[in-house]
Each structure stands twice: as C-alpha cells, then as structure tokens.
Coordinates of C-alpha atoms in Angstrom, one line a residue:
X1 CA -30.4 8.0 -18.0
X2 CA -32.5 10.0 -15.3
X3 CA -30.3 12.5 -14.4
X4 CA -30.1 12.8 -18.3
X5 CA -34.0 13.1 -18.6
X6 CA -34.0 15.5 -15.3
X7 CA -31.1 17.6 -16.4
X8 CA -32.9 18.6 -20.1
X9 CA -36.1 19.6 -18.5
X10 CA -34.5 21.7 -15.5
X11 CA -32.4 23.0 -18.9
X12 CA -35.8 24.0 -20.8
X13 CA -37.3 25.6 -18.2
X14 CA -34.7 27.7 -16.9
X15 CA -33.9 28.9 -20.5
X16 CA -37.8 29.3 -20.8
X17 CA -38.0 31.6 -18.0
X18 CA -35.7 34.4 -19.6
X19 CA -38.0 34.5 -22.2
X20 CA -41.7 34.2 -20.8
X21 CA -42.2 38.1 -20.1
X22 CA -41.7 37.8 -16.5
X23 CA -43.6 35.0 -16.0
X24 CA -47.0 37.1 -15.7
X25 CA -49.0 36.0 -18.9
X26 CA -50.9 33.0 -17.8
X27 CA -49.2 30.7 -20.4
X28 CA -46.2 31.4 -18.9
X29 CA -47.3 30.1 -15.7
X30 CA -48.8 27.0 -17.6
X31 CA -45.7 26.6 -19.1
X32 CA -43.2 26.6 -16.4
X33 CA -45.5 24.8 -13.8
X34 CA -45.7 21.5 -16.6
X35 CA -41.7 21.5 -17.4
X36 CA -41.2 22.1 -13.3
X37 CA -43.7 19.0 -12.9
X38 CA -42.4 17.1 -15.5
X39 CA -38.8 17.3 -14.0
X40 CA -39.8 16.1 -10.4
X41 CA -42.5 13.4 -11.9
X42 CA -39.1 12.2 -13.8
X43 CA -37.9 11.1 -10.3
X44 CA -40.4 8.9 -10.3
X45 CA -40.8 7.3 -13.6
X46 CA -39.5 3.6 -14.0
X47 CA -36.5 3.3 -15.9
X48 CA -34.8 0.2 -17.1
X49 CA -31.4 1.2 -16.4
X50 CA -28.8 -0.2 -13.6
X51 CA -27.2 3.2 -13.3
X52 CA -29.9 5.0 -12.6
X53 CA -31.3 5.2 -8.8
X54 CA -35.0 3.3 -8.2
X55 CA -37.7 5.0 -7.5
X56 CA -37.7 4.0 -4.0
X57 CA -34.2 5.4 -3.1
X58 CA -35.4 8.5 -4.8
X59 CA -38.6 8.8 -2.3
X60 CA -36.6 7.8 0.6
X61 CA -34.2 10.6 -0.2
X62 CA -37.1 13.1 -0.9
X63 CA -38.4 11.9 2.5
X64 CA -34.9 13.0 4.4
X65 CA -34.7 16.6 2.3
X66 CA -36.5 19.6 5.2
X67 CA -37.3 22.0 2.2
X68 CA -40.1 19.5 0.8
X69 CA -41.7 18.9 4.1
X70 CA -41.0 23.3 4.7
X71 CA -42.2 23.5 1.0
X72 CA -45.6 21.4 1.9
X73 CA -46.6 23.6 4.9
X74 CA -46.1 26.5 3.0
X75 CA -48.5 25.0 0.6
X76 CA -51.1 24.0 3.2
X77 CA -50.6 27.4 4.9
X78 CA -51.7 28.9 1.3
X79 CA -54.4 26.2 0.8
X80 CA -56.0 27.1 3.9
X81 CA -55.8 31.1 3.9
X82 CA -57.5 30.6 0.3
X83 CA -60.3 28.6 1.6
X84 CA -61.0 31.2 4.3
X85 CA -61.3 34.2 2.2
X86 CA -62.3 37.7 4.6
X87 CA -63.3 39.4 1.5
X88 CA -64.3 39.4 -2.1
X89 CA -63.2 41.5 -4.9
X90 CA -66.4 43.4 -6.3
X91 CA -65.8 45.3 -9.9
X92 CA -68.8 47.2 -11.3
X93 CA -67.7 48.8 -14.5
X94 CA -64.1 50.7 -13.6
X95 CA -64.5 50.6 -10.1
X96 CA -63.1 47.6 -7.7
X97 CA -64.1 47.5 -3.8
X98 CA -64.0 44.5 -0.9
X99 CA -67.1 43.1 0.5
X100 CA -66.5 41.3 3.6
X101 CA -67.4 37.5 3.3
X102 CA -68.1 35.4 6.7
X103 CA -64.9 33.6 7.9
X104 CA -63.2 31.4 10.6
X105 CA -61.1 34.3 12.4
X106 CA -58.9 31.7 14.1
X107 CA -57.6 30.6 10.6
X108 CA -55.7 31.9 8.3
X109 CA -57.3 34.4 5.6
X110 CA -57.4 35.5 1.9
X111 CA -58.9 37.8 -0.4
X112 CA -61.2 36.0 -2.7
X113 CA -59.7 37.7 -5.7
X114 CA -59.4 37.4 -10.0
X115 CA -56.8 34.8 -10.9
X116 CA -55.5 36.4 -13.9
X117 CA -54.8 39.6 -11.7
X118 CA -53.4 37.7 -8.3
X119 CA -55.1 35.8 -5.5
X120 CA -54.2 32.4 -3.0
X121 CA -54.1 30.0 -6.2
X122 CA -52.0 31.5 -8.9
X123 CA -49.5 31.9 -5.9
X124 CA -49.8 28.6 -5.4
X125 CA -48.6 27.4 -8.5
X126 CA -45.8 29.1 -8.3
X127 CA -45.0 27.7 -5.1
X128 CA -45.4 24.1 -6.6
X129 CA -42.8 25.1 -9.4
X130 CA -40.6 26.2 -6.8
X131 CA -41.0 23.0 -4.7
X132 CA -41.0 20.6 -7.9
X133 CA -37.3 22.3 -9.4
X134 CA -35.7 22.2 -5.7
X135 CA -36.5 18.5 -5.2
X136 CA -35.8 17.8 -8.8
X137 CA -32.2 19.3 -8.6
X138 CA -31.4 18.1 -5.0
X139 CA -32.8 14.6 -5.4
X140 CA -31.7 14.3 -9.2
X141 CA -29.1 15.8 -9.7
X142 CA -25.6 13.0 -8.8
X143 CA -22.6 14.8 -10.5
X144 CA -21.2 18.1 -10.3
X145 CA -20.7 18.2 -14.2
X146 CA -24.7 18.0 -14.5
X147 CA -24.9 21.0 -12.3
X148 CA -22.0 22.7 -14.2
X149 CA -23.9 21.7 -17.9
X150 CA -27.0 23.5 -16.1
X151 CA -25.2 26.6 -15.0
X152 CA -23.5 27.1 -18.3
X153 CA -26.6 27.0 -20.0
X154 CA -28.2 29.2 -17.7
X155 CA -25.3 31.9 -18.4
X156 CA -25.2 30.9 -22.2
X157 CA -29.0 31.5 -22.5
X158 CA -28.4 34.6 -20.3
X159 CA -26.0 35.8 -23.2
X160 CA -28.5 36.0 -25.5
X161 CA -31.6 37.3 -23.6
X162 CA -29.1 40.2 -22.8
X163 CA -28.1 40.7 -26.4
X164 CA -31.7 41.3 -27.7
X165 CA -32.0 43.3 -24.8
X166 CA -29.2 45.2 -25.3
X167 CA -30.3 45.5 -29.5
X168 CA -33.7 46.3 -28.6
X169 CA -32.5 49.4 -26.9
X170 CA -30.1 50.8 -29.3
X171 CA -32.7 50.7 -31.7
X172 CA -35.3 52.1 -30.0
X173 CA -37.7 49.5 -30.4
X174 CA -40.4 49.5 -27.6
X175 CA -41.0 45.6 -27.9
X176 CA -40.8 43.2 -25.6
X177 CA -38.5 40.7 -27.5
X178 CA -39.0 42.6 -30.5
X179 CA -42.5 41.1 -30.7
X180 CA -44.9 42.2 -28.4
X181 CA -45.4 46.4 -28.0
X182 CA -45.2 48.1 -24.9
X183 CA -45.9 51.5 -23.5
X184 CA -43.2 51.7 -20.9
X185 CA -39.9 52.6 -21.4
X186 CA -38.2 50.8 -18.7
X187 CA -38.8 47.3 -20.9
X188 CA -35.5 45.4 -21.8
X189 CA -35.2 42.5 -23.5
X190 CA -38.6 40.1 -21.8
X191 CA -38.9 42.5 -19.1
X192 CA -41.5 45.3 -18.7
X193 CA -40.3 46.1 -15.5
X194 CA -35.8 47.4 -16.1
X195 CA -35.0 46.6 -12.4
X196 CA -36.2 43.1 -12.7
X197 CA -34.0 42.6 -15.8
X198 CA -31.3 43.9 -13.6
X199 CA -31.9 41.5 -11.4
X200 CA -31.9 38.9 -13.9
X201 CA -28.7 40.0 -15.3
X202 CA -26.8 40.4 -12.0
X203 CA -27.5 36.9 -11.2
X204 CA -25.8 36.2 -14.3
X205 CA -22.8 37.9 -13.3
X206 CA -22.5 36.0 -10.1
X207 CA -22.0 32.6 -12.5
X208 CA -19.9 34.4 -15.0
X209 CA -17.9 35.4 -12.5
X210 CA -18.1 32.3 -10.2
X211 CA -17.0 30.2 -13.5
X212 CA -13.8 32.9 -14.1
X213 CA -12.4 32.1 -10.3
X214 CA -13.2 28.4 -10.5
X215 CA -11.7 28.0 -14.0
X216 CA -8.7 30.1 -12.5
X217 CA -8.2 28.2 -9.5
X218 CA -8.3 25.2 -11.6
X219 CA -5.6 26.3 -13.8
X220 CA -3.8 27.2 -11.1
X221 CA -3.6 24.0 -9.5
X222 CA -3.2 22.2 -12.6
X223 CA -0.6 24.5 -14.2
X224 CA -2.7 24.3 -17.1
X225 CA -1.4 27.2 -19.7
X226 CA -5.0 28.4 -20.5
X227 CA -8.6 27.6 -19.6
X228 CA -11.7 29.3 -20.2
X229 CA -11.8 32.3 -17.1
X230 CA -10.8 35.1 -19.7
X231 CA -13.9 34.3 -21.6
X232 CA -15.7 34.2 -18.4
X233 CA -14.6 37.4 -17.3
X234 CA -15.3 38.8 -21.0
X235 CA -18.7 37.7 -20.4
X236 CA -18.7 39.7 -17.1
X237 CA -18.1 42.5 -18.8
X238 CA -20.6 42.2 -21.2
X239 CA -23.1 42.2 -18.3
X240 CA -21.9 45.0 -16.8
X241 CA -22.2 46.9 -20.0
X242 CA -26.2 45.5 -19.8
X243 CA -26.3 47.3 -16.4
X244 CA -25.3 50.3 -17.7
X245 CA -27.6 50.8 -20.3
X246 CA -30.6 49.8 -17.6
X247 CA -29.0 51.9 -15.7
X248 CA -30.5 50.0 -12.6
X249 CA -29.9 52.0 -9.2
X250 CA -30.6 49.0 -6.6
X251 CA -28.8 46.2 -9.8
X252 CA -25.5 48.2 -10.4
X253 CA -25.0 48.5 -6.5
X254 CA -25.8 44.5 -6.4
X255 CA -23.6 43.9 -9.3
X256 CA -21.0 46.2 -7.7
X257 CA -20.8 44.4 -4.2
X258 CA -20.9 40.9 -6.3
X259 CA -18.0 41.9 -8.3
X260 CA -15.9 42.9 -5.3
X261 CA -16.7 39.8 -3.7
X262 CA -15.0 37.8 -7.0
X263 CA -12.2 40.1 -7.0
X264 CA -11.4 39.1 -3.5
X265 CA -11.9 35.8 -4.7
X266 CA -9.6 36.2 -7.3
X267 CA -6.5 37.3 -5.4
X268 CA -6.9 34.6 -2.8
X269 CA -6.5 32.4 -5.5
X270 CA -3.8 34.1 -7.1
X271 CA -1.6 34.3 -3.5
X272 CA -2.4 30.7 -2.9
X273 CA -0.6 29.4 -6.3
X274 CA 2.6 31.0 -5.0
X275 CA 4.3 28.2 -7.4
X276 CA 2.7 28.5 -10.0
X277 CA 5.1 30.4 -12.7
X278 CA 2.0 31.5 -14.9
X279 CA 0.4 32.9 -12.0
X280 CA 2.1 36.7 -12.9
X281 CA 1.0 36.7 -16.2
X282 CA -2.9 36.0 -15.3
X283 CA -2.9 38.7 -13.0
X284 CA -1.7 40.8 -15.8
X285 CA -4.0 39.4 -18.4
X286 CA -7.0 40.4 -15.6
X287 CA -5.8 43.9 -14.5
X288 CA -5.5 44.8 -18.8
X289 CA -9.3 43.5 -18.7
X290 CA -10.1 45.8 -15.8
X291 CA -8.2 48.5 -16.9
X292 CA -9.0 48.1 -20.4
X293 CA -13.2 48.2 -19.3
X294 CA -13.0 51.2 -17.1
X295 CA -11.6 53.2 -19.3
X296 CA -13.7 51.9 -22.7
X297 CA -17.2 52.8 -20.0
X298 CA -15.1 56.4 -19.2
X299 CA -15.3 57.4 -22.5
X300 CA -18.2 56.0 -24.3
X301 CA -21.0 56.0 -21.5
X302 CA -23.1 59.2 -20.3
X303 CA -22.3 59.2 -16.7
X304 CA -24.7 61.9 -16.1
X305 CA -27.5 59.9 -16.8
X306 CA -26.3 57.8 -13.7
X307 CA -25.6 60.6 -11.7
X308 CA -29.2 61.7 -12.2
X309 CA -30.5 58.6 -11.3
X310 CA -28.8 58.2 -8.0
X311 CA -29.4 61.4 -7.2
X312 CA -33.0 60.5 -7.7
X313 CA -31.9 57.6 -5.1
X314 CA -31.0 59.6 -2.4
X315 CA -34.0 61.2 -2.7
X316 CA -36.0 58.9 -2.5
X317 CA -34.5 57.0 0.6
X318 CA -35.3 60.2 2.8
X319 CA -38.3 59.3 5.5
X320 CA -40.4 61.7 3.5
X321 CA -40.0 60.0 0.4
X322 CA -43.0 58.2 -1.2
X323 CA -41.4 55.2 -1.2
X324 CA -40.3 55.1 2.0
X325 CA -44.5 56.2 3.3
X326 CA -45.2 53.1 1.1
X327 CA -42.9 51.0 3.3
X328 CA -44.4 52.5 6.2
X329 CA -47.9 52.1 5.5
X330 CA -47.7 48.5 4.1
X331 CA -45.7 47.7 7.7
X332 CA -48.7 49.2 9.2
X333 CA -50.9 47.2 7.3
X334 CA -48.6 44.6 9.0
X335 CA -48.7 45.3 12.4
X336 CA -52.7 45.2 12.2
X337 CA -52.6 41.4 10.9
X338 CA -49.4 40.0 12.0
X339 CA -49.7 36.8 12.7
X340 CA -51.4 35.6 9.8
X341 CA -51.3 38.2 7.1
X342 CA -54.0 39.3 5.2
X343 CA -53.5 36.6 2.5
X344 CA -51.4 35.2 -0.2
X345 CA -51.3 38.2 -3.1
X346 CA -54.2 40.6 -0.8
X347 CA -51.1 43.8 -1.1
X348 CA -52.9 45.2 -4.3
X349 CA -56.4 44.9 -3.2
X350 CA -56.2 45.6 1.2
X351 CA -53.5 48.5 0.5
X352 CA -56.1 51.5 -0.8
X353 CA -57.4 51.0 2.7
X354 CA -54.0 52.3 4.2
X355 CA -53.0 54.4 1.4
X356 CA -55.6 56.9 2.1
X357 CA -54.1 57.8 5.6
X358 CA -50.9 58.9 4.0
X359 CA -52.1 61.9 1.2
X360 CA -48.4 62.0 -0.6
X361 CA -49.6 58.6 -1.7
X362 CA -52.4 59.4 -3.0
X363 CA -51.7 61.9 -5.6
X364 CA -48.4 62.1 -8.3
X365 CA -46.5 65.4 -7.2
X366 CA -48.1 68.9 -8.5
X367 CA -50.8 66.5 -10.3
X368 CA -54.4 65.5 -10.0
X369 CA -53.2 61.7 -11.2
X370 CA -53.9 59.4 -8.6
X371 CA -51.1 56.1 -7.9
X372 CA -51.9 52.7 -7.7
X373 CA -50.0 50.2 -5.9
X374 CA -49.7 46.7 -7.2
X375 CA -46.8 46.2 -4.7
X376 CA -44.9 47.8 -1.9
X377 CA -41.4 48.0 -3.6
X378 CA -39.9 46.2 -0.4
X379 CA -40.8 42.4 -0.4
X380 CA -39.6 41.7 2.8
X381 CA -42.6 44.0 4.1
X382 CA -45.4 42.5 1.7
X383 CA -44.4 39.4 2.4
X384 CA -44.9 39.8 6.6
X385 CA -48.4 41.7 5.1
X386 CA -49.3 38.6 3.2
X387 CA -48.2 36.0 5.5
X388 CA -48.0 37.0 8.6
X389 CA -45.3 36.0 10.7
X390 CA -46.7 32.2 11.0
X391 CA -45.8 32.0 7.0
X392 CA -43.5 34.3 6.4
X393 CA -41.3 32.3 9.3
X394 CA -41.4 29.2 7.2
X395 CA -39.9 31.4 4.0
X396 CA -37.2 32.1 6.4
X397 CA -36.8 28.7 7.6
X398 CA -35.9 27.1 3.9
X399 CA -33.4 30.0 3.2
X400 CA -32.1 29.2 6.5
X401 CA -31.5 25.7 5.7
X402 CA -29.6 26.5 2.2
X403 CA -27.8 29.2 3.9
X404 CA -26.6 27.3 6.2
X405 CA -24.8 24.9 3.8
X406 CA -22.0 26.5 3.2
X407 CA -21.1 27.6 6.3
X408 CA -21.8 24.8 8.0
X409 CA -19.4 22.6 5.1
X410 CA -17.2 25.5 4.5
X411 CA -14.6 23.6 3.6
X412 CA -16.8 22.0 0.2
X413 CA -17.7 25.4 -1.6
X414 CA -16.3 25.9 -4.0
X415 CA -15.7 29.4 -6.2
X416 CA -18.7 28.7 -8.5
X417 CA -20.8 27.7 -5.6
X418 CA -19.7 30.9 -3.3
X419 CA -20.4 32.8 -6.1
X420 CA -24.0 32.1 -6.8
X421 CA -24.6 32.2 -3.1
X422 CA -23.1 35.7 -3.2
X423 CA -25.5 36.6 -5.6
X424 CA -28.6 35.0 -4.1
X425 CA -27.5 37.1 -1.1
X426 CA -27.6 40.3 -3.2
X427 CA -31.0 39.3 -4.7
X428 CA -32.4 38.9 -1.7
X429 CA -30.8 42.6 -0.2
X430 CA -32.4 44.1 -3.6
X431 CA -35.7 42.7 -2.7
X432 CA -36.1 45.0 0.6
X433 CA -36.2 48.2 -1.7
X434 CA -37.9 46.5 -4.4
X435 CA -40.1 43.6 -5.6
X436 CA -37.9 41.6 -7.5
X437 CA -39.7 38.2 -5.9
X438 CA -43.2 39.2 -7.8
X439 CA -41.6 38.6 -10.8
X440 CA -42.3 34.6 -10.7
X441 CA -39.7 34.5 -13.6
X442 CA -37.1 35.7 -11.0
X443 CA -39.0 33.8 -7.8
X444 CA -37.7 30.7 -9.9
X445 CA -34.5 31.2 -11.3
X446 CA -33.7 32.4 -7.8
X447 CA -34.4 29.2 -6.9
X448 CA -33.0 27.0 -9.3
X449 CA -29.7 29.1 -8.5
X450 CA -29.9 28.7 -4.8
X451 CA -30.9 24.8 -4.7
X452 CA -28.2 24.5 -7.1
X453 CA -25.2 26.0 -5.2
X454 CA -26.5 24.4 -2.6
X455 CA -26.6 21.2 -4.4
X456 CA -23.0 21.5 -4.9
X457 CA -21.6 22.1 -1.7
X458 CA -23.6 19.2 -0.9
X459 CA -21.9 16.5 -3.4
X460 CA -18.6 18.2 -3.2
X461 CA -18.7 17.4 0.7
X462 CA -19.9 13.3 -0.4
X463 CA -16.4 13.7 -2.1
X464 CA -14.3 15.0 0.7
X465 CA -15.7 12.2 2.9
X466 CA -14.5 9.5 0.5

C-alpha cells in the first residue's frame, strides 16, 4: 500500500514537470516542492498494512543511503552562504547594482538577492525536491515493475508533451502549451528555451529506447513471437522527428551518441540469441524501421536549415567566439573565488563585473544593443562560480555514488537501466556547453531518472544474490 501511495505521487510529479513551463513560475516551484514532499513524508506515515515496511525500517534504511547525508550538507552548505550574504541587490527604477553588506569572510557567501528572480533560497527548494524524490524512490520503491510503471509513464506523458509541441509548431502558434503567449521563437511545447526541450526529449529517447532492447532481449530469451520493442522503437522515432523540428545543435548530437549506444545494444542482443529462430526476422523488422526513417527524414526535412545551424556551431566553438569569452570570463570569476563561490544563484548578478573586461560581450555584433547574461551557457563553470570547489565537490560526490552503480554491479544492469544511465551521461555532457541544469524542470527529471536507474541496478543485484 506505500509503495502504491509513493509510486502515484512520484507519477504526478514527474508528469507535472513536462508541463510547468520549466519550472520557473513560482507556482511551479510550489507545486513540485509539495508532491516531492508529500512522496518522501509517505515513507513515513503509519499504515495498517503487514506488507508494507514500518516506519522504522524505512528510517534505518534512509539512515544507510550517502546521497541523503551528501544531499544534507549541500543543504547546510546553501543555508549558510545565504545567511552570509557579501552583497545586496539594489534596484532604483531600471537600474540594478550590488552594495557590499558586512560578512564573515571565513564562511561561505551569497548575494542577498529577489526570490522571484534567483537567490540562496529558491535554490534551496529545489534542492529539497531533489533530495525528497531521490529518497522517496530509493527507500520506497521494492519492485522493479513499480519503477517500470514510473518509467512508462514518464515516456507516455513524454509522448504527449512532444505532440503539442510538435502541433504547436506546425501551426505557428507562439504559445506556450497553446495557452500562454510568448515572444521567442525558440518555445516548444512548455519550454521557452528549444534546447532545454531538447533535452527533455532526448531523455526520453534514452527510455524509449532502453524499453525497445529490454523488451527485445526479453523476447529473445523467452522466444516470445512478439512484445512491445517495435512500438518502442516507433516511439524513438517519433522523438527524433521532435529533434528535428527543434533543430537542437548540442540535443541532436546527444540524441545521436544515445542512439548509437542502443544500437550497439541491440546487436549484442541479437548475437547472443544465436538460437533463437525469430532472431533473423527482428533484425529485419528493425533495419526496415531504420531504413524506412532515414529515408522518410531525406525527403521531407530541410536539411539546410541544419546545416546552417551547425555551421553556426562551429562558429561559435572557436576561442574567439562569444560564447566561448563567456566561458572564460565566468571561469575567471571562478578562479577569484574558488573555494567557496560567490553564492548559490550570484552568476546573473556578480557577472556584469567581469563582463565589462571582455568588450565582444558587451555589445550584439554591428549593434549598439547591449547582452545580458542570466547564465554562462556551461553549467559545469557556473556551478564552480557559485559553489566553489568546497560545494561543487559534494555535487560531484552524489553523481559519483550513482555512477558508480553500475559499474561496480555490472553484472545487474540491465538494458533499460544502461539506457537511462547513457542518457544521464549525455545530459550531463550537454550541460558544459549549455545550461540545461537551470531549468529546475530538467534539474529534477534528471534526477528522478538517475536515482531510478540506479534504483534498479540496485534491486536487480538483491535478486542475483538470492
């Protein structure tokens, strides 16, 4: 009955998060913070059922997992730079500026900052989402088939998001969800920002196309005549064609390297079942899907809309490129506070110091329009900035531990598992040229996906022991 109760909240909130424009408004945040709260207080709750664990094995078991004692210094980390703020955010009319505020300079530090912008405490929360869907899935969460029921709801709920996404732009309708108007053209579906629906959308590949191996290898095995990886790799298709459309540089090379990694997948699978006498006919039945995609995208899509693009990528990987002076200015920003950082979410407001040693940021090409930086389009860099090495370290630490999972118990992943961890990977590569981890939409279904896999290497290696 728990893992019942914990499985439909995880279920509403990760279907939520497709939908919640990012996760920026502040009812979003709201929103996802009290179904991620609800889901971990549901560990907790007495329940009058035999089958169900008590609430003391489910606090002993939280006790033993690192990630919440990594997930609580993170949060004291944040606690304490936000209650030793270096400076204040002034605004008089249009104009912002910092005024520097007495401080402990052997502490941490902040920027004492709006919270419907950014600042220490609306990071926070997010922080506490994360923490309170990780425990909930790795000290809820008994049985593989829950895990499956929450993956296929994540890719079912995917399906749609990228449907009125995809509708949206073939009618031209600048509206987020068809409801709310927006400006920018790079909006799909929920998302203002293209690349971060990319993003989205590649991680939904990596379960598509984690289900189409494991349903494959299961067939295999089983010698079952049919079972559902044609659908799954249908699906896959339909993403890519979502990618496409975006026409996301950094998410098509994601989604490209992801795909390779199932088709190697795919053929181990298919040499291992040397036995199996329907084996020939599902490699035909995938290479007339391959085939039959490449050449439907050859003839209906204007490739030299993508060439334009990555042309515009090449360009703007060169050391002279502005993105590249961004990356270089916010590591210098870096270097001059590197232990601690500057602060949780101080980028946006300590960056206009920096940027005004490097004039091509300063001004758009050939105009007198000046850029603003809300991020450094390379979270790896913003992050050191923010955090310092001290909390930036203990980032690195948890994705250490659920990295090291599966390679550690190789021998319990399994090709769903792999998959998503692929894909995590990927995510992760992305976020160096851009901020996909500001999106807190993102920052959470990255890690309901990671804890997840990781979840599952974890129970299938219970099984192999017994």
């Amino acid at each position: 009955m728990r893992e019942k109760i914990i499985v439909t909240l995880l279920a509403l909130n990760i279907s939520f998060l497709a939908y919640a424009y990012g996760g920026f408004p502040d009812w979003a945040l709201w929103i996802f913070l009290s179904l991620s709260g609800a889901s971990f207080l549901a560990l907790f709750v007495p329940i009058n059922d035999h089958t169900s664990p008590t609430m003391t094995s489910n606090i002993t078991k939280l006790l033993k997992f690192p990630v919440f004692w990594l997930g609580l210094l993170v949060i004291a980390y944040i606690l304490i730079q936000a209650s030793n703020p270096a400076f204040i955010v002034i605004q008089e009319g249009k104009i912002s500026f910092l005024r520097t505020l007495p401080h402990n300079t052997a502490l941490p530090t902040s920027i004492d900052s709006p919270f419907n912008k950014i600042n220490p405490y609306r990071i926070l929360l997010y922080v506490i989402s994360c923490l309170c869907i990780s425990s909930s899935l790795w000290i809820g969460i008994r049985k593989r088939r829950s895990l499956q029921t929450l993956f296929w709801v994540f890719l079912a709920n995917g399906l749609i998001f990228t449907a009125i996404g995809l509708y949206l732009r073939f009618k031209n309708i600048s509206k987020l969800l068809g409801i709310k108007y927006t400006p920018i053209n790079t909006m799909f579906s929920s998302f203002v920002y293209s690349n971060h629906a990319a993003a989205y959308i590649y991680l939904l590949l990596s379960v598509a196309l984690g289900f189409c191996v494991y349903y494959l290898s299961s067939n295999l095995k089983s010698f079952n005549k049919s079972t559902p990886y044609l659908i799954c790799g249908l699906i896959g298709v339909f993403l890519w064609l979502a990618l496409f459309v975006i026409a996301s540089r950094g998410g098509i090379v994601i989604a490209s390297a992801i795909t390779l990694c199932a088709l190697c997948a795919l053929i181990y699978v298919l040499v291992q079942a040397r036995n199996n006498p329907y084996r020939k006919w599902i490699a035909i039945s995938l290479i007339a899907l391959l085939i039959g995609s490449a050449i439907t995208l050859h003839y209906t899509y204007d490739w030299r809309r993508l060439d334009g693009r990555f042309d515009q990528f090449s360009t703007e990987i060169s050391e002279n490129s502005r993105r590249s002076l961004l990356r270089e200015a916010t590591y210098e920003m870096f270097e001059d506070n590197s232990v601690f950082g500057w602060g949780a979410g101080s980028f946006q407001y300590y960056f206009p110091v920096y940027r005004a040693k490097y004039p091509d940021l300063l001004y758009a090409k050939n105009s007198k329009r000046k850029y603003f930086y809300n991020h450094a389009h390379s979270d790896w860099i913003e992050t050191l900035s923010d955090y310092g090495i001290v909390g930036s370290s203990l980032f690195a630490l948890i994705g250490l531990y659920f990295f090291s999972l599966p390679v550690i118990f190789f021998r319990a992943l399994n090709p769903l598992s792999f998959m998503v961890f692929i894909g995590c990977l990927g995510f992760i590569a992305h976020a160096y040229f851009d901020f996909v981890f500001q999106s807190p939409a993102l920052l959470l279904t990255f890690c309901f996906l990671l804890t997840a896999a990781a979840r599952a290497v974890s129970l299938r290696k219970r099984l192999l022991k017994s």
